[in-house]
Coordinates of C-alpha atoms in Angstrom, one line a residue:
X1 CA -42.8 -31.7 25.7
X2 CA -43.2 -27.9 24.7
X3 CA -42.8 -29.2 21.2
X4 CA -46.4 -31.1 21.3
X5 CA -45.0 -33.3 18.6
X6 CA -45.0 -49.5 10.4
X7 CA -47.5 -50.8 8.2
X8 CA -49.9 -51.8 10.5
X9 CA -49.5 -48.1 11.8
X10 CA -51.9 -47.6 14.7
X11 CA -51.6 -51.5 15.7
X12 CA -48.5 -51.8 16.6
X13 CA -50.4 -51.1 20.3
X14 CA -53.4 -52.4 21.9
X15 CA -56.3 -52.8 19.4
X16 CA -57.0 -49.1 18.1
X17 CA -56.5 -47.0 21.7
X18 CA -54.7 -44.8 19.6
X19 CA -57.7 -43.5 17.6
X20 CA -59.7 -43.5 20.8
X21 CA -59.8 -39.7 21.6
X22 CA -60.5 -38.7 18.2
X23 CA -63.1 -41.5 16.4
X24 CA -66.9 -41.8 17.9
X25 CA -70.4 -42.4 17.1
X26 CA -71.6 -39.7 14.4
X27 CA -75.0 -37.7 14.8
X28 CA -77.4 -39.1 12.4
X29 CA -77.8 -36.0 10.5
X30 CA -74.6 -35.4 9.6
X31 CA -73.0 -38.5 9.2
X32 CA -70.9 -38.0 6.4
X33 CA -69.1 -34.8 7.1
X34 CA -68.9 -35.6 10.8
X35 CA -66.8 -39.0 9.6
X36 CA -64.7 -36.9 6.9
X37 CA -63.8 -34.8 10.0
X38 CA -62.5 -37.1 12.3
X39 CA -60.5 -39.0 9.7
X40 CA -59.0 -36.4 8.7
X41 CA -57.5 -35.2 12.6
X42 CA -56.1 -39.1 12.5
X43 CA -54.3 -37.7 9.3
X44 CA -53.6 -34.1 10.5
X45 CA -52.4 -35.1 14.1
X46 CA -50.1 -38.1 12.8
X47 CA -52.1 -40.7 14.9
X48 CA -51.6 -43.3 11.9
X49 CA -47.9 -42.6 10.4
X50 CA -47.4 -41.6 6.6
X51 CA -47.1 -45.1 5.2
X52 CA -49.4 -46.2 8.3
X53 CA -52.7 -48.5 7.4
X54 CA -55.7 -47.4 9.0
X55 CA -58.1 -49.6 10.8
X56 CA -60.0 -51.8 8.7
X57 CA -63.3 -50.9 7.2
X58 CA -65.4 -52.7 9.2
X59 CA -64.2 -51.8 12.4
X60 CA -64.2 -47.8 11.4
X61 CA -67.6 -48.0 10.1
X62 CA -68.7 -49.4 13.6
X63 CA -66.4 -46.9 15.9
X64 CA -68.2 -43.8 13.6
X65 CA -71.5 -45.5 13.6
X66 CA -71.9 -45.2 9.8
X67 CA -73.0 -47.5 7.7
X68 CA -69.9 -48.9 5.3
X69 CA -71.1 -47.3 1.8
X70 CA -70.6 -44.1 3.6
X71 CA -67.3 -45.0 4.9
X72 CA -65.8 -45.6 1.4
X73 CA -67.8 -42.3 0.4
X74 CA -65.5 -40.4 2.6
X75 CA -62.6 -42.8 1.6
X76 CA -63.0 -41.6 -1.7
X77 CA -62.8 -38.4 -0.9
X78 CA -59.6 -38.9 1.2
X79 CA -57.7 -40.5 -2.1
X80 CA -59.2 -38.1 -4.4
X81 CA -56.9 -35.5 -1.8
X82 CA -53.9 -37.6 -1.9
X83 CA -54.2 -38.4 1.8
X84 CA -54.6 -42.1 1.6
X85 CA -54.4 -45.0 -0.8
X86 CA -56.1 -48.0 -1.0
X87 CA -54.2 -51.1 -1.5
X88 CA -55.6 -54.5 -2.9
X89 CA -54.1 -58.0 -1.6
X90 CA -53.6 -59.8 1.3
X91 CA -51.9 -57.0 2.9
X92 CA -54.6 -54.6 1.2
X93 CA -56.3 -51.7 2.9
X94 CA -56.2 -48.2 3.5
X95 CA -52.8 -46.6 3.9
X96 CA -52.4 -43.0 4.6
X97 CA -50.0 -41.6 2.2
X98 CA -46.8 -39.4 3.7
X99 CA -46.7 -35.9 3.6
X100 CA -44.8 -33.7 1.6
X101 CA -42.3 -31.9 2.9
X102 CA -43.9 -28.8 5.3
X103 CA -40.7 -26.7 4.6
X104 CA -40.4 -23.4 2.4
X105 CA -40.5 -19.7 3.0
X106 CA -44.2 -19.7 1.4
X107 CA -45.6 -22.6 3.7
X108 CA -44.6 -20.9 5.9
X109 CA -46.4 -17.4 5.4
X110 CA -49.3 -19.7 4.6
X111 CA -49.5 -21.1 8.0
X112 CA -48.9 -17.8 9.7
X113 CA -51.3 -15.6 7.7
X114 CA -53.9 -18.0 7.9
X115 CA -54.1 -18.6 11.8
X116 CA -54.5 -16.3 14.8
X117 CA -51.6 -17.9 16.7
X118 CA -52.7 -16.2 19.9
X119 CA -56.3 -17.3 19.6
X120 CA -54.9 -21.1 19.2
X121 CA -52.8 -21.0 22.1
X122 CA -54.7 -19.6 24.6
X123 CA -57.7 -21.9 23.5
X124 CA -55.1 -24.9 23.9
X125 CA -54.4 -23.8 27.1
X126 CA -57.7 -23.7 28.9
X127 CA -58.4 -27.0 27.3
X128 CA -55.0 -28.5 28.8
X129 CA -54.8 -26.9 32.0
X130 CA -58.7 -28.3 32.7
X131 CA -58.4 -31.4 31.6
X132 CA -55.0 -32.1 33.3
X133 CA -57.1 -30.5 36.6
X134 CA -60.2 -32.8 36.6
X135 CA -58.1 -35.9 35.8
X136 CA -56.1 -35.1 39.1
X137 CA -59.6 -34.1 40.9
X138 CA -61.5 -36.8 39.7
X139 CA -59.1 -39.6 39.6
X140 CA -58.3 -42.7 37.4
X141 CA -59.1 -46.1 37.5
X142 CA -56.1 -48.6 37.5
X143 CA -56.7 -48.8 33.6
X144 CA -56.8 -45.3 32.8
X145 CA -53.7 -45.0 34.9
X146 CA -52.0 -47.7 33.0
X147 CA -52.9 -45.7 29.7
X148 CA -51.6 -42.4 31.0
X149 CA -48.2 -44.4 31.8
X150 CA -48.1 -46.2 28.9
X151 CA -48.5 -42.6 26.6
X152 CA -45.5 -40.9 28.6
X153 CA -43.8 -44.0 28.1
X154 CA -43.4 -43.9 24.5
X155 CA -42.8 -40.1 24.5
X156 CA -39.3 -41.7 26.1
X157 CA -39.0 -44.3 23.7
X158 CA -39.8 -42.4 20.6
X159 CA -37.2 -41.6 18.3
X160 CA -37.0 -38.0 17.3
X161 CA -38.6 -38.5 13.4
X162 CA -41.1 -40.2 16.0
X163 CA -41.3 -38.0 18.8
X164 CA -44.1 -35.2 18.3
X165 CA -46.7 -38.3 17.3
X166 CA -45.6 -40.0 20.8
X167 CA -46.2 -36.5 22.5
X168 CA -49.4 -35.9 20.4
X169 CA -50.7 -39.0 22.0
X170 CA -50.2 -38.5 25.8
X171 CA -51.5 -35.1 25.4
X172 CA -54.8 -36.6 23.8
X173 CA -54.6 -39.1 26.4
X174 CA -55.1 -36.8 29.1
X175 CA -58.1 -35.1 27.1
X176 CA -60.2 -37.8 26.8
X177 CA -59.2 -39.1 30.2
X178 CA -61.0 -36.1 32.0
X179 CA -64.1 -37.5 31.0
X180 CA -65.8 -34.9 28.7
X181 CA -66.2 -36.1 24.9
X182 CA -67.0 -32.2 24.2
X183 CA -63.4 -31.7 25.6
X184 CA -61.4 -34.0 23.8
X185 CA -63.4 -33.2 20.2
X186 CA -62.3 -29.6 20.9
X187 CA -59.1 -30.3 21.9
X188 CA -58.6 -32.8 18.8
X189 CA -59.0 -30.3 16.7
X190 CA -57.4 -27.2 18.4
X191 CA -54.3 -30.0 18.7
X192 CA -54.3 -30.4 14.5
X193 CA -54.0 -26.2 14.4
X194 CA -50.7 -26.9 16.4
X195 CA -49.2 -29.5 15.3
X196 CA -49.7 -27.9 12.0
X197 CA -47.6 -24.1 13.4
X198 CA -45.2 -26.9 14.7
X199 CA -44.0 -28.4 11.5
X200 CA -42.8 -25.3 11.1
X201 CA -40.0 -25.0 13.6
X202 CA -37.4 -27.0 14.4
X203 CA -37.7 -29.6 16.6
X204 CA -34.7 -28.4 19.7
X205 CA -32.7 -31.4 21.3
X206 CA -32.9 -29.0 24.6
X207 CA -36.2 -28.0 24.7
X208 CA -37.3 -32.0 23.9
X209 CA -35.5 -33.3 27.2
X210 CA -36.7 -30.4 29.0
X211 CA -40.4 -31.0 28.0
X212 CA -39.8 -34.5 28.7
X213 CA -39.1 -33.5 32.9
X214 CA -42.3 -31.4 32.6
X215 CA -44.4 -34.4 30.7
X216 CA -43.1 -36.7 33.6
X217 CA -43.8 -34.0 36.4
X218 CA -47.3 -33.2 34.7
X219 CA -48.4 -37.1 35.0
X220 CA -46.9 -38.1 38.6
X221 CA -49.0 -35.0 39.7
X222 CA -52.1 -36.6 37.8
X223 CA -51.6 -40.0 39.4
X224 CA -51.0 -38.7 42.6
X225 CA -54.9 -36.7 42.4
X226 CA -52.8 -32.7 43.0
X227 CA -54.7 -30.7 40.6
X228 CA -53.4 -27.6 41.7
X229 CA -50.1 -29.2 40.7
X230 CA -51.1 -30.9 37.8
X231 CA -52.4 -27.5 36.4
X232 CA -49.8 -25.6 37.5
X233 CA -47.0 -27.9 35.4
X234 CA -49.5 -27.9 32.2
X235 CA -50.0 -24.2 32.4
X236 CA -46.2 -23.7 32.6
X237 CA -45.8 -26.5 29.8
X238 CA -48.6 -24.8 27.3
X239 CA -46.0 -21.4 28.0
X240 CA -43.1 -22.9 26.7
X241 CA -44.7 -24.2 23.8
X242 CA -46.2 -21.0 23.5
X243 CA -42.6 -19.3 23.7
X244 CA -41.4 -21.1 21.5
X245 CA -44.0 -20.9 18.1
X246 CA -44.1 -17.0 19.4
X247 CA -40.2 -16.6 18.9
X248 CA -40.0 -18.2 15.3
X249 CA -43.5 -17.5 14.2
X250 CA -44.7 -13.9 15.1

């Protein structure tokens, strides 16, 4: 859509795909701060709900390639935030504790004085108009297409509180389906910068349903290997967003 919007959180689907586009293997040298960064687009982009668990140590230490004393090292510094908790107990583990509320005339002057909106969406742009063209030119195997499915399917099926970490999700989807890592890291974080200007409009009943014809569009054209038409329909659904964060925000 144009607004790119359980305990078990991020398992309530197949393993951890969720996590997929944003948590990889670390460089050696900078282990640490490489691991606090990607955590911390799970938070930012909403891939794990406010209340949400994350996966369990073990199996994060392994997908960032880090040993598990640096795991709870950047943990530690999560809770010491207040963006997670860790709970003790058979249902134990690391939760990621909800936001507070993003309204208020001074968040909002916060946001906009501290980002070059135009800069962000033209940036998000190039990122989603390519990767939307080299999935169509390059194809997908019948599992990738099944994931790309699966995302705009629970864009439907997303309630509204729900809906802009359903859309969130197909549109990092298609990022790492286009087959370049450097893509989808960029596009993770460029993604966080927008989600974050979004919290700060409304989300439109109108403009959702419309989105949703675009997001539907966008894929068949994918599937169906049209790049020109795949990039054509994100380019047009990058403008609406655009419009819209434009209209309330500049």
């Amino acid at each position: 859509m144009s607004q790119d919007a359980g305990p078990e959180g991020l398992h309530e689907q197949t393993g951890a795909d969720r996590l997929t586009p944003v948590l990889r293997p670390v460089r050696a040298g900078n282990g640490f701060e490489e691991a606090l960064e990607q955590i911390l687009q799970v938070v930012r982009l909403g891939l794990v709900p406010g209340g949400g668990r994350l996966p369990a140590e073990r199996e994060l230490a392994e997908r960032l390639g880090i040993s598990r004393v640096t795991l709870r090292e950047v943990l530690k510094v999560l809770q010491d935030q207040g963006l997670v908790e860790a709970r003790r107990g058979r249902y134990g583990g690391t939760f990621v504790l909800p936001r507070p509320d993003a309204g208020g005339e001074d968040e909002l002057r916060r946001r906009i004085t501290a980002v070059d909106i135009e800069d962000v969406l033209r940036f998000r742009e190039v990122l989603e108009v390519g990767a939307a063209g080299l999935c169509a030119a390059h194809g997908l195997t019948g599992e990738q297409a099944g994931r790309l499915r699966e995302a705009l399917d629970r864009t439907h099926e997303a309630p509204l509180a729900d809906y802009r970490r359903a859309d969130t999700l197909l549109h990092l989807t298609l990022a790492e389906l286009c087959g370049s890592p450097s893509l989808t890291a960029q596009y993770a974080a460029v993604r966080a910068t927008v989600n974050d200007l979004l919290d700060c409009i409304p989300l439109l009943v109108r403009n959702l349903e419309h989105s949703q014809r675009q997001h539907a569009a966008l894929v068949e054209a994918v599937l169906d290997g049209d790049a020109d038409g795949a990039r054509e329909m994100m380019r047009e659904h990058c403008a609406g967003t655009a419009a819209l964060l434009r209209g309330f925000l500049a």
